[in-house]
Coordinates of C-alpha atoms in Angstrom, one line a residue:
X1082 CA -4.3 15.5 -2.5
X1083 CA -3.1 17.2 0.8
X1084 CA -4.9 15.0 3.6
X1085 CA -5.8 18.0 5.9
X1086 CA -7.3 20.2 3.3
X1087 CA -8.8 17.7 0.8
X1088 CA -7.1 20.2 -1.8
X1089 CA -4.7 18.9 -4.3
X1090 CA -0.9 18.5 -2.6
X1091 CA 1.5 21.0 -4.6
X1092 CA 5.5 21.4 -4.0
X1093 CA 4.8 24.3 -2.2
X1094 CA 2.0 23.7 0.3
X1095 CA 3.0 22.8 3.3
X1096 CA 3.2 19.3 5.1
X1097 CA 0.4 18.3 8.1
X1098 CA 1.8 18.7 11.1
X1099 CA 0.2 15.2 11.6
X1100 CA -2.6 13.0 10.8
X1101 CA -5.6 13.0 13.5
X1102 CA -4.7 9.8 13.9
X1103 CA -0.5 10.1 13.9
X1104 CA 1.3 8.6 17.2
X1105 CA 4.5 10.9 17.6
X1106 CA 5.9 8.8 20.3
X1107 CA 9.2 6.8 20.2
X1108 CA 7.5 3.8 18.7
X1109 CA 5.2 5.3 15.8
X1110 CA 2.0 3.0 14.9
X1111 CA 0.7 5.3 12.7
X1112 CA 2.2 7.4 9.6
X1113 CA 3.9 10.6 10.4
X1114 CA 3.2 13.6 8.5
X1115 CA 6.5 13.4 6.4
X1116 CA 5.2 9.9 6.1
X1117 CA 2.1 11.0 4.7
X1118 CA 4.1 13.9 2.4
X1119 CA 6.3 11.2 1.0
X1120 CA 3.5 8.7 0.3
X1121 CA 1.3 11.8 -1.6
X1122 CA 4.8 12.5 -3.7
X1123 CA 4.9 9.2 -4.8
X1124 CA 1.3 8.9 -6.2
X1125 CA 0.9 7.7 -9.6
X1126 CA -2.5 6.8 -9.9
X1127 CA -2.3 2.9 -9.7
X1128 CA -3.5 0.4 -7.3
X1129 CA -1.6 0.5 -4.5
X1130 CA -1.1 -2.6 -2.2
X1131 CA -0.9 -1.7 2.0
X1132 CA 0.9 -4.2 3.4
X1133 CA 0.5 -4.4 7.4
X1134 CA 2.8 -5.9 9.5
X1135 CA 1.4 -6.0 13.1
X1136 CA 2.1 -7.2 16.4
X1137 CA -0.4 -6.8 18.7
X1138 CA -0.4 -5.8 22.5
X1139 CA -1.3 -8.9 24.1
X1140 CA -4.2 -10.9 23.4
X1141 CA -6.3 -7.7 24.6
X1142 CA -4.5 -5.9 21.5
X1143 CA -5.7 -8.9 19.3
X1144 CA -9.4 -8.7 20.6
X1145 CA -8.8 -4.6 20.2
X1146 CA -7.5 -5.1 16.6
X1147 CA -10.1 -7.8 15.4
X1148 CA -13.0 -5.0 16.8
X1149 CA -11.3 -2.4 14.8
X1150 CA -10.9 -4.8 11.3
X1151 CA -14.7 -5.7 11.5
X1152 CA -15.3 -1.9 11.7
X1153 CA -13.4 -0.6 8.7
X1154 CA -15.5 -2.8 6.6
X1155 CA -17.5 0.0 5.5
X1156 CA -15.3 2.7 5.3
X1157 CA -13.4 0.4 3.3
X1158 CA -15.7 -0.4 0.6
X1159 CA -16.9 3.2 0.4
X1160 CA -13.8 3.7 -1.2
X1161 CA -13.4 0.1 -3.1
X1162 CA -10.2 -1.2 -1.1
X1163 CA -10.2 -4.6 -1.4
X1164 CA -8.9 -6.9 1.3
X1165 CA -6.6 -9.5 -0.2
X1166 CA -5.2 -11.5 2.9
X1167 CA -5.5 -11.4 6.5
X1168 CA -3.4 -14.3 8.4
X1169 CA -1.2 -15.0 11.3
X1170 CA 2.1 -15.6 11.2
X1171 CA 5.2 -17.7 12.5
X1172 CA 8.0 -18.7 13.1
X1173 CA 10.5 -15.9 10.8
X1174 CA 12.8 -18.0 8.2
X1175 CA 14.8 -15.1 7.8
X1176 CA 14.2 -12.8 11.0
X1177 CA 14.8 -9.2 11.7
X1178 CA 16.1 -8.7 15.3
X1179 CA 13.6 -7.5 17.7
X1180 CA 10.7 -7.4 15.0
X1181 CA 8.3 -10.6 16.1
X1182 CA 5.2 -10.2 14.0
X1183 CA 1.1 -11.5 14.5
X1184 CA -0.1 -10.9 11.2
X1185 CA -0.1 -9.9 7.9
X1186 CA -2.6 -8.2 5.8
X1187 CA -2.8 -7.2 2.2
X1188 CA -4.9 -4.7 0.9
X1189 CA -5.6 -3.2 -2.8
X1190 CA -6.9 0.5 -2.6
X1191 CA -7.5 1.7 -6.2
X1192 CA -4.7 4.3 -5.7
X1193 CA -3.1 6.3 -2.8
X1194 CA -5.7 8.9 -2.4
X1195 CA -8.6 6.3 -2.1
X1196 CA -6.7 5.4 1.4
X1197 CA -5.9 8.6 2.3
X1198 CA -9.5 9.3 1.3
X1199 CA -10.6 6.7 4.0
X1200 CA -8.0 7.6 7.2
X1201 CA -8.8 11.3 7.1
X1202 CA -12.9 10.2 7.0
X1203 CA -13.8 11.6 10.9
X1204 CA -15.9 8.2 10.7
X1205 CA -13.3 6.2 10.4
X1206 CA -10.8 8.4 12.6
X1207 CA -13.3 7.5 15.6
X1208 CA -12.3 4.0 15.3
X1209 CA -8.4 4.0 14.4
X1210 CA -7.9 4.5 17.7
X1211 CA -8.8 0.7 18.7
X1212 CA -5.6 0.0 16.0
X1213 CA -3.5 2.1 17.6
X1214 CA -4.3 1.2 21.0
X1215 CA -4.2 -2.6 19.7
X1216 CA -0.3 -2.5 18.0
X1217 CA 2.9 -2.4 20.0
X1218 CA 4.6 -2.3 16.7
X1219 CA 3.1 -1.9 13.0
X1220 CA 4.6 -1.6 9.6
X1221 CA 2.5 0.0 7.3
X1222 CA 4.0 0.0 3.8
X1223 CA 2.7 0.9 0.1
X1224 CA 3.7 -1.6 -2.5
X1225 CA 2.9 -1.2 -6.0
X1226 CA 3.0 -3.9 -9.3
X1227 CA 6.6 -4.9 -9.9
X1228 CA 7.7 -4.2 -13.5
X1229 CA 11.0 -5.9 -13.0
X1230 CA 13.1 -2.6 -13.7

């Protein structure tokens, strides 16, 4: 699936410049498009799990981010995602200098094109900007079941 076209992604097409939504600055909230290219090549058809590391910009970026959570709701279950946890964190038993998160949240799409599905929506684009103007730093990473090999 290439995310611009809404075609399926081949070896030879070429990668989005960016999603609508991509920050190219020095501290990227949002995926890149050799993000994006990586996270298509790696498609298998499962469930994949998002987990979201976030720390917010102030409590203004908390309010900004809770604003943006209530709104996905529907654009969410349009496509089935399934929000698994949402929580604050603390205090880091084994920390990674200069990475001080807020929250966690889990989320089961039924595979990687049912998310991509959602962020290239122009629905949903309208509001990922309250995310990205909500994070000073994000980690958005695809996990999948862990067969143990």
């Amino acid at each position: 699936f290439h995310p611009m076209t809404g075609s399926a992604a081949t070896a030879d097409a070429p990668a989005p410049t960016c999603l609508p939504t991509c920050d190219t600055g020095p501290m990227s909230i949002d995926p890149t498009a050799e993000d994006v290219r990586k996270y298509i090549d790696e498609d298998d058809g499962e469930p994949v799990i998002m987990l979201n590391l976030l720390a917010f910009d102030g409590e203004a970026g908390r309010q900004k981010y809770n604003e943006y959570a209530m709104a996905t709701v529907p654009h969410m279950a349009r496509v089935k995602a399934e929000l698994i946890y949402f929580g604050d964190t603390s205090t880091a038993l084994v920390p990674d200098d200069g990475h001080e998160w807020d929250a966690v949240i889990l989320v089961k799409y039924p595979n990687r094109n049912a998310f991509l599905e959602m962020v290239m929506d122009p629905e949903y684009q309208k509001i990922s900007k309250l995310r990205t103007a909500a994070l000073k730093d994000a980690v958005l990473q695809p996990t999948s079941l862990w067969t143990g090999t």
